[in-house]
């Protein structure tokens, strides 16, 4: 992994899960002060300046981070495990969404439904290809086809993050089936 990738991973950890790791705190909307973040990261022995941070935000392959307008604040767009309100937009989902997971989780998922586990939301993708990548991170992948349109009609809320990830609180097993890719 390149140095920038490592830094990006660390920033993801700090902004989504463990601000302590860079000796900072997030506000209720998930924002970190950019100056504090840069100082905190440098204190861990990693080297970063504003230009590097701007590069990471601009080139991140999943557009994970956003600055505020004057670039004094930064936050992760989604993926948090700590309870912050990133002002997600509630939105009507497409008829189907997809979730990639590992075959070893299937029994549990079929019994309990899809749960957010350590994160605030269940993460869903609009295409199978993305879901497959997510599933592969966990092991032998399997794709779940989510009947999001039906869920929406049944009153479940969906949110679309700034970087195009669909989020919902929970998916009951009656709303999905495992498919082949
Ligand atoms: C599984 C990445 C057992 C769930 C991706 C998943 C995504 C259950 C795992 C984002 C379960 C949690 C999120 C149940 C769900 N029993 N297992 N009842 N319900 N699971 O990493 O969706 O690169 O927290 O299927 O692109 O894999 O980090 O969630 O396998 O958008 O930016 O529990 O992370 O983005 O794993 O990934 P995760 P995820 P980043």
Coordinates of C-alpha atoms and ligand atoms in Angstrom, one line a residue:
X1 CA 0.0 0.0 0.0
X2 CA 1.3 3.5 -0.9
X3 CA 2.0 6.1 1.7
X4 CA -1.1 8.2 0.6
X5 CA -3.3 5.1 0.8
X6 CA -2.1 4.4 4.3
X7 CA -2.8 8.0 5.3
X8 CA -6.2 7.8 3.7
X9 CA -7.0 4.6 5.7
X10 CA -5.9 6.3 8.9
X11 CA -8.0 9.4 8.2
X12 CA -11.0 7.1 7.5
X13 CA -10.4 5.5 10.9
X14 CA -10.2 8.9 12.6
X15 CA -13.2 10.5 10.9
X16 CA -15.5 7.4 11.1
X17 CA -14.5 5.4 14.1
X18 CA -11.8 6.7 16.4
X19 CA -11.1 10.4 16.5
X20 CA -9.0 9.7 19.6
X21 CA -6.4 8.1 17.4
X22 CA -5.4 11.6 16.2
X23 CA -6.3 13.3 19.5
X24 CA -9.3 15.1 18.1
X25 CA -13.1 15.1 18.6
X26 CA -15.8 15.4 16.0
X27 CA -18.8 17.7 16.4
X28 CA -22.4 16.4 16.3
X29 CA -22.4 16.5 12.5
X30 CA -19.2 14.6 12.2
X31 CA -17.0 17.6 11.4
X32 CA -13.4 17.7 12.5
X33 CA -11.4 20.9 12.5
X34 CA -8.8 20.7 9.7
X35 CA -6.0 22.4 11.6
X36 CA -6.5 20.1 14.6
X37 CA -6.7 17.0 12.4
X38 CA -3.4 17.9 10.6
X39 CA -1.7 18.6 13.9
X40 CA -3.1 15.4 15.5
X41 CA -2.0 13.3 12.6
X42 CA 1.5 14.7 12.6
X43 CA 1.7 14.0 16.4
X44 CA 1.3 10.3 15.6
X45 CA 4.5 10.4 13.6
X46 CA 2.7 10.5 10.2
X47 CA 3.6 13.4 7.9
X48 CA 0.8 15.4 6.4
X49 CA 0.1 19.0 5.3
X50 CA -2.9 20.8 3.9
X51 CA -1.8 20.1 0.3
X52 CA -1.6 16.4 0.9
X53 CA -4.9 16.3 2.7
X54 CA -6.6 18.2 -0.2
X55 CA -5.0 15.7 -2.6
X56 CA -6.4 12.8 -0.6
X57 CA -9.9 14.3 -0.5
X58 CA -9.9 15.1 -4.2
X59 CA -8.6 11.7 -5.4
X60 CA -10.2 9.3 -3.0
X61 CA -11.6 6.5 -5.1
X62 CA -14.9 6.4 -3.2
X63 CA -15.1 10.2 -2.4
X64 CA -15.1 9.3 1.3
X65 CA -14.5 12.8 2.6
X66 CA -15.9 16.3 2.2
X67 CA -14.6 19.7 3.3
X68 CA -16.9 22.5 4.3
X69 CA -16.9 25.6 2.0
X70 CA -13.8 27.3 3.4
X71 CA -12.0 24.1 4.1
X72 CA -11.7 24.7 7.8
X73 CA -13.7 21.5 8.5
X74 CA -13.6 18.0 7.1
X75 CA -15.8 14.9 7.6
X76 CA -16.4 11.4 6.3
X77 CA -19.5 11.2 4.1
X78 CA -20.7 7.9 5.5
X79 CA -19.5 4.7 7.2
X80 CA -19.4 5.9 10.7
X81 CA -19.6 3.7 13.8
X82 CA -19.7 6.7 16.2
X83 CA -23.1 8.4 16.5
X84 CA -22.9 11.5 14.4
X85 CA -25.6 13.1 12.2
X86 CA -24.0 13.9 8.8
X87 CA -27.3 15.4 7.6
X88 CA -28.0 12.5 5.2
X89 CA -30.6 13.2 2.5
X90 CA -33.7 11.0 2.8
X91 CA -34.5 9.8 -0.7
X92 CA -36.8 7.4 -2.6
X93 CA -34.6 4.4 -3.6
X94 CA -34.6 2.6 -6.9
X95 CA -36.7 -0.6 -7.1
X96 CA -33.7 -2.8 -6.3
X97 CA -30.4 -2.2 -4.4
X98 CA -27.6 -4.7 -3.7
X99 CA -25.6 -5.8 -0.7
X100 CA -22.4 -7.7 -1.0
X101 CA -21.4 -9.9 1.9
X102 CA -19.6 -13.2 2.6
X103 CA -21.2 -16.6 2.4
X104 CA -20.1 -17.4 6.0
X105 CA -22.5 -14.6 7.2
X106 CA -25.5 -15.9 5.2
X107 CA -27.1 -18.2 7.8
X108 CA -27.1 -15.4 10.4
X109 CA -28.3 -12.8 7.9
X110 CA -31.2 -15.0 6.7
X111 CA -32.2 -15.5 10.4
X112 CA -31.8 -11.9 11.7
X113 CA -32.0 -9.8 8.5
X114 CA -29.3 -7.3 7.5
X115 CA -28.1 -5.3 10.5
X116 CA -25.7 -2.4 10.6
X117 CA -23.4 -4.3 12.9
X118 CA -20.7 -1.9 14.1
X119 CA -21.8 0.9 11.8
X120 CA -24.8 3.3 12.0
X121 CA -26.5 2.0 8.8
X122 CA -26.7 -1.0 6.5
X123 CA -24.7 -0.1 3.4
X124 CA -26.3 -0.8 0.0
X125 CA -25.1 -0.3 -3.6
X126 CA -27.0 0.6 -6.7
X127 CA -25.1 -1.9 -8.8
X128 CA -24.0 -5.5 -8.5
X129 CA -20.4 -4.8 -9.4
X130 CA -19.9 -2.5 -6.4
X131 CA -21.7 -4.9 -4.1
X132 CA -19.4 -7.7 -5.3
X133 CA -16.3 -5.7 -4.3
X134 CA -17.7 -5.0 -0.9
X135 CA -18.5 -8.7 -0.4
X136 CA -15.0 -9.8 -1.4
X137 CA -13.6 -7.7 1.5
X138 CA -15.2 -10.2 3.8
X139 CA -14.4 -13.5 2.1
X140 CA -16.3 -15.7 -0.5
X141 CA -18.7 -13.1 -1.8
X142 CA -22.5 -13.4 -2.2
X143 CA -24.8 -10.7 -3.4
X144 CA -28.2 -10.0 -1.8
X145 CA -30.8 -8.3 -4.0
X146 CA -32.8 -5.9 -1.9
X147 CA -36.4 -5.1 -2.8
X148 CA -35.9 -1.5 -1.8
X149 CA -38.9 -0.2 -3.7
X150 CA -41.2 -2.5 -1.7
X151 CA -39.5 -1.5 1.5
X152 CA -40.0 2.1 0.7
X153 CA -43.7 1.6 0.1
X154 CA -43.8 -0.2 3.4
X155 CA -42.5 2.9 5.1
X156 CA -38.8 2.2 5.5
X157 CA -36.5 5.2 5.1
X158 CA -33.5 5.4 2.8
X159 CA -30.7 7.9 2.6
X160 CA -28.2 8.6 -0.1
X161 CA -24.8 9.8 1.1
X162 CA -22.8 12.5 -0.6
X163 CA -20.7 9.8 -2.2
X164 CA -23.6 7.7 -3.6
X165 CA -23.9 5.0 -0.9
X166 CA -27.5 4.0 -0.1
X167 CA -28.1 3.6 3.6
X168 CA -31.0 2.2 5.7
X169 CA -31.3 1.1 9.3
X170 CA -32.2 -2.5 8.9
X171 CA -33.4 -4.9 6.2
X172 CA -35.7 -7.8 7.2
X173 CA -35.0 -11.1 5.5
X174 CA -38.4 -11.0 3.6
X175 CA -37.0 -8.1 1.6
X176 CA -34.0 -9.8 0.0
X177 CA -32.8 -12.9 -1.7
X178 CA -29.3 -14.2 -2.5
X179 CA -28.4 -14.0 -6.2
X180 CA -25.6 -15.2 -8.4
X181 CA -23.5 -12.4 -9.9
Ligands
LIG1 C1 -22.6 -8.4 7.7 C2 -16.9 0.0 2.5 C3 -24.1 -11.5 10.4 C4 -22.7 -7.5 6.5 C5 -17.9 -0.5 1.5 C6 -21.2 -7.2 6.3 C7 -19.3 -0.2 2.2 C8 -24.3 -9.6 9.2 C9 -20.7 -7.1 7.8 C10 -19.0 0.1 3.6 C11 -25.6 -9.4 9.6 C12 -20.5 -5.7 8.3 C13 -19.7 -0.9 4.5 C14 -26.2 -10.4 10.4 C15 -25.1 -7.8 8.3 N1 -25.4 -11.4 10.8 N2 -23.5 -10.6 9.6 N3 -27.4 -10.3 10.9 N4 -26.1 -8.3 9.0 N5 -23.9 -8.6 8.4 O1 -17.7 -3.5 6.8 O2 -21.5 -3.3 4.2 O3 -14.1 1.2 1.8 O4 -19.5 -2.9 8.6 O5 -23.2 -8.2 5.4 O6 -17.7 0.1 0.3 O7 -19.4 -4.7 4.3 O8 -14.8 1.4 4.2 O9 -20.2 -3.3 6.3 O10 -20.6 -8.2 5.6 O11 -19.9 1.0 1.6 O12 -15.2 3.3 2.5 O13 -21.7 -7.7 8.6 O14 -17.6 0.0 3.8 O15 -16.5 1.3 2.3 O16 -19.3 -5.2 7.6 O17 -19.3 -2.2 4.2 P1 -19.1 -3.6 7.4 P2 -20.1 -3.4 4.7 P3 -15.1 1.8 2.7

